[in-house]
Amino acid sequence: MANLDHDRRNRKPRLLTESERERLDEFVDSIHYSARYSDNEYEYRHVQLPKNMLKAIPKEYYDPSKGTLKLLWEEEWRGLGITQARSNHRLHDEMDMSADASAFCRAWVGNTMRRPITSQPPGAQ
C-alpha cells in the first residue's frame, strides 16, 4: 500500500451538522463493504459510497488537489454512516493507491478500511 499523506486530512475532525447527517441517512443502506482480506501487516476492507451520496458529503471532506475524499478521521467516516466492527481502522483514499481511475471509480468512491493484522477479529475475545 502507498504511504499515507496525513496532511490530506482536516486538522481536527469536522463533525456533521444535524441537517447534513439527515441528508446522508438515506444512503447508509447503499454503502457497499467488500469481504476482508489481508497482507502480513494489515487487514483491509473496501468501502464503496454511492455516487449520489457524494453530492451530500460536505466540501470540507474533499481534497480539491486530488478531487477525492480526504483521509478521514474516525469521527468523520462514522458520521457518514460507515461502520466497522472495531474502532482501530483507518479510512484512506484508494484513488491514491490505484493508477487506474476507471468509470467505476468515478461512479463510486472506493476507500479502504485497514487495521493491524494482530488485532482481534470482530467478535473474538
PDB file of C-alpha atoms in Angstrom:
ATOM      1  CA  MET A   1       0.000   0.000   0.000  1.00  0.00           C
ATOM      2  CA  ALA A   2       1.083   3.551  -0.621  1.00  0.00           C
ATOM      3  CA  ASN A   3       2.315   5.725   2.213  1.00  0.00           C
ATOM      4  CA  LEU A   4      -0.438   7.956   3.519  1.00  0.00           C
ATOM      5  CA  ASP A   5      -0.137  11.721   3.351  1.00  0.00           C
ATOM      6  CA  HIS A   6      -1.596  12.793   6.695  1.00  0.00           C
ATOM      7  CA  ASP A   7      -1.576  16.408   5.503  1.00  0.00           C
ATOM      8  CA  ARG A   8      -4.564  15.362   3.373  1.00  0.00           C
ATOM      9  CA  ARG A   9      -6.901  15.367   6.365  1.00  0.00           C
ATOM     10  CA  ASN A  10      -8.633  18.107   8.289  1.00  0.00           C
ATOM     11  CA  ARG A  11      -6.528  19.402  11.190  1.00  0.00           C
ATOM     12  CA  LYS A  12      -9.261  18.246  13.553  1.00  0.00           C
ATOM     13  CA  PRO A  13     -12.422  16.256  12.881  1.00  0.00           C
ATOM     14  CA  ARG A  14     -15.099  18.279  11.111  1.00  0.00           C
ATOM     15  CA  LEU A  15     -18.312  16.819  12.512  1.00  0.00           C
ATOM     16  CA  LEU A  16     -21.538  16.814  10.524  1.00  0.00           C
ATOM     17  CA  THR A  17     -24.382  19.131  11.413  1.00  0.00           C
ATOM     18  CA  GLU A  18     -27.749  17.560  12.173  1.00  0.00           C
ATOM     19  CA  SER A  19     -29.118  18.599   8.755  1.00  0.00           C
ATOM     20  CA  GLU A  20     -26.053  17.143   6.951  1.00  0.00           C
ATOM     21  CA  ARG A  21     -26.459  13.875   8.848  1.00  0.00           C
ATOM     22  CA  GLU A  22     -30.154  13.716   7.918  1.00  0.00           C
ATOM     23  CA  ARG A  23     -29.305  14.214   4.201  1.00  0.00           C
ATOM     24  CA  LEU A  24     -26.777  11.364   4.351  1.00  0.00           C
ATOM     25  CA  ASP A  25     -29.018   8.931   6.254  1.00  0.00           C
ATOM     26  CA  GLU A  26     -30.891   7.897   3.103  1.00  0.00           C
ATOM     27  CA  PHE A  27     -27.667   6.492   1.593  1.00  0.00           C
ATOM     28  CA  VAL A  28     -26.401   4.442   4.541  1.00  0.00           C
ATOM     29  CA  ASP A  29     -28.101   1.223   3.394  1.00  0.00           C
ATOM     30  CA  SER A  30     -26.484   1.619  -0.055  1.00  0.00           C
ATOM     31  CA  ILE A  31     -22.890   1.657   1.243  1.00  0.00           C
ATOM     32  CA  HIS A  32     -21.125  -1.464  -0.027  1.00  0.00           C
ATOM     33  CA  TYR A  33     -18.481  -3.299   2.038  1.00  0.00           C
ATOM     34  CA  SER A  34     -16.109  -5.822   0.484  1.00  0.00           C
ATOM     35  CA  ALA A  35     -15.001  -9.046   2.084  1.00  0.00           C
ATOM     36  CA  ARG A  36     -11.981  -8.662   4.354  1.00  0.00           C
ATOM     37  CA  TYR A  37      -8.522  -9.545   3.076  1.00  0.00           C
ATOM     38  CA  SER A  38      -5.043  -9.117   4.498  1.00  0.00           C
ATOM     39  CA  ASP A  39      -1.315  -8.943   3.910  1.00  0.00           C
ATOM     40  CA  ASN A  40       1.379  -9.712   6.518  1.00  0.00           C
ATOM     41  CA  GLU A  41       0.704  -6.485   8.385  1.00  0.00           C
ATOM     42  CA  TYR A  42      -2.909  -5.300   7.963  1.00  0.00           C
ATOM     43  CA  GLU A  43      -6.448  -6.465   7.364  1.00  0.00           C
ATOM     44  CA  TYR A  44      -8.315  -4.467   4.702  1.00  0.00           C
ATOM     45  CA  ARG A  45     -11.860  -3.888   3.600  1.00  0.00           C
ATOM     46  CA  HIS A  46     -13.031  -1.727   0.704  1.00  0.00           C
ATOM     47  CA  VAL A  47     -15.918   0.658   1.270  1.00  0.00           C
ATOM     48  CA  GLN A  48     -17.828   1.995  -1.720  1.00  0.00           C
ATOM     49  CA  LEU A  49     -20.058   5.025  -1.363  1.00  0.00           C
ATOM     50  CA  PRO A  50     -22.965   5.590  -3.774  1.00  0.00           C
ATOM     51  CA  LYS A  51     -22.413   8.342  -6.325  1.00  0.00           C
ATOM     52  CA  ASN A  52     -25.453  10.321  -5.152  1.00  0.00           C
ATOM     53  CA  MET A  53     -24.118  10.251  -1.599  1.00  0.00           C
ATOM     54  CA  LEU A  54     -21.009  12.123  -2.747  1.00  0.00           C
ATOM     55  CA  LYS A  55     -23.133  15.167  -3.580  1.00  0.00           C
ATOM     56  CA  ALA A  56     -24.366  15.307   0.028  1.00  0.00           C
ATOM     57  CA  ILE A  57     -20.934  14.992   1.681  1.00  0.00           C
ATOM     58  CA  PRO A  58     -19.620  18.382   2.928  1.00  0.00           C
ATOM     59  CA  LYS A  59     -16.981  20.017   0.732  1.00  0.00           C
ATOM     60  CA  GLU A  60     -14.577  20.113   3.705  1.00  0.00           C
ATOM     61  CA  TYR A  61     -14.263  16.323   3.385  1.00  0.00           C
ATOM     62  CA  TYR A  62     -12.759  16.630  -0.116  1.00  0.00           C
ATOM     63  CA  ASP A  63      -9.195  17.268  -1.226  1.00  0.00           C
ATOM     64  CA  PRO A  64      -9.527  19.730  -4.127  1.00  0.00           C
ATOM     65  CA  SER A  65      -5.988  18.984  -5.351  1.00  0.00           C
ATOM     66  CA  LYS A  66      -6.890  15.302  -5.857  1.00  0.00           C
ATOM     67  CA  GLY A  67     -10.628  15.532  -6.484  1.00  0.00           C
ATOM     68  CA  THR A  68     -11.207  12.765  -3.910  1.00  0.00           C
ATOM     69  CA  LEU A  69     -12.171  12.440  -0.276  1.00  0.00           C
ATOM     70  CA  LYS A  70      -9.509  13.378   2.241  1.00  0.00           C
ATOM     71  CA  LEU A  71      -8.091  10.941   4.727  1.00  0.00           C
ATOM     72  CA  LEU A  72     -10.967  10.997   7.204  1.00  0.00           C
ATOM     73  CA  TRP A  73     -10.852  10.946  10.977  1.00  0.00           C
ATOM     74  CA  GLU A  74     -12.818   8.124  12.561  1.00  0.00           C
ATOM     75  CA  GLU A  75     -15.474  10.595  13.774  1.00  0.00           C
ATOM     76  CA  GLU A  76     -15.883  11.818  10.190  1.00  0.00           C
ATOM     77  CA  TRP A  77     -16.293   8.442   8.462  1.00  0.00           C
ATOM     78  CA  ARG A  78     -18.554   7.147  11.227  1.00  0.00           C
ATOM     79  CA  GLY A  79     -20.634  10.316  10.827  1.00  0.00           C
ATOM     80  CA  LEU A  80     -21.084   9.455   7.150  1.00  0.00           C
ATOM     81  CA  GLY A  81     -22.660   6.167   8.223  1.00  0.00           C
ATOM     82  CA  ILE A  82     -19.643   3.958   7.532  1.00  0.00           C
ATOM     83  CA  THR A  83     -19.383   1.245  10.148  1.00  0.00           C
ATOM     84  CA  GLN A  84     -16.742  -1.294  11.042  1.00  0.00           C
ATOM     85  CA  ALA A  85     -16.668  -3.846  13.809  1.00  0.00           C
ATOM     86  CA  ARG A  86     -13.634  -2.305  15.504  1.00  0.00           C
ATOM     87  CA  SER A  87     -12.570   1.289  16.014  1.00  0.00           C
ATOM     88  CA  ASN A  88      -8.919   0.946  15.005  1.00  0.00           C
ATOM     89  CA  HIS A  89      -9.484   1.053  11.248  1.00  0.00           C
ATOM     90  CA  ARG A  90      -8.301   3.955   9.145  1.00  0.00           C
ATOM     91  CA  LEU A  91     -10.167   5.129   6.095  1.00  0.00           C
ATOM     92  CA  HIS A  92      -7.919   6.086   3.279  1.00  0.00           C
ATOM     93  CA  ASP A  93      -8.377   7.034  -0.305  1.00  0.00           C
ATOM     94  CA  GLU A  94      -7.939   4.148  -2.710  1.00  0.00           C
ATOM     95  CA  MET A  95      -7.719   6.523  -5.661  1.00  0.00           C
ATOM     96  CA  ASP A  96      -4.197   7.360  -4.433  1.00  0.00           C
ATOM     97  CA  MET A  97      -3.289   3.672  -4.488  1.00  0.00           C
ATOM     98  CA  SER A  98      -4.542   2.834  -7.945  1.00  0.00           C
ATOM     99  CA  ALA A  99      -3.388   4.409 -11.166  1.00  0.00           C
ATOM    100  CA  ASP A 100      -6.492   3.049 -12.920  1.00  0.00           C
ATOM    101  CA  ALA A 101      -9.270   5.534 -12.127  1.00  0.00           C
ATOM    102  CA  SER A 102     -11.874   3.852 -14.310  1.00  0.00           C
ATOM    103  CA  ALA A 103     -15.505   4.807 -14.861  1.00  0.00           C
ATOM    104  CA  PHE A 104     -16.306   2.551 -11.907  1.00  0.00           C
ATOM    105  CA  CYS A 105     -14.167   4.711  -9.628  1.00  0.00           C
ATOM    106  CA  ARG A 106     -15.853   7.842 -10.947  1.00  0.00           C
ATOM    107  CA  ALA A 107     -19.272   6.373 -10.162  1.00  0.00           C
ATOM    108  CA  TRP A 108     -18.230   5.235  -6.677  1.00  0.00           C
ATOM    109  CA  VAL A 109     -15.598   6.450  -4.285  1.00  0.00           C
ATOM    110  CA  GLY A 110     -13.555   3.415  -3.321  1.00  0.00           C
ATOM    111  CA  ASN A 111     -11.993   3.588   0.106  1.00  0.00           C
ATOM    112  CA  THR A 112     -10.140   1.027   2.147  1.00  0.00           C
ATOM    113  CA  MET A 113     -10.546   0.289   5.825  1.00  0.00           C
ATOM    114  CA  ARG A 114      -7.411  -1.127   7.421  1.00  0.00           C
ATOM    115  CA  ARG A 115      -6.398  -2.404  10.838  1.00  0.00           C
ATOM    116  CA  PRO A 116      -3.274  -4.148  12.131  1.00  0.00           C
ATOM    117  CA  ILE A 117      -3.384  -7.890  11.449  1.00  0.00           C
ATOM    118  CA  THR A 118      -2.580  -8.547  15.115  1.00  0.00           C
ATOM    119  CA  SER A 119      -5.989  -7.126  16.121  1.00  0.00           C
ATOM    120  CA  GLN A 120      -8.638  -9.492  17.365  1.00  0.00           C
ATOM    121  CA  PRO A 121     -11.183 -10.358  14.658  1.00  0.00           C
ATOM    122  CA  PRO A 122     -14.679  -8.937  15.163  1.00  0.00           C
ATOM    123  CA  GLY A 123     -16.492 -10.814  17.925  1.00  0.00           C
ATOM    124  CA  ALA A 124     -13.347 -12.506  19.293  1.00  0.00           C
ATOM    125  CA  GLN A 125     -12.432 -12.084  22.938  1.00  0.00           C
TER     126      GLN A 125
END
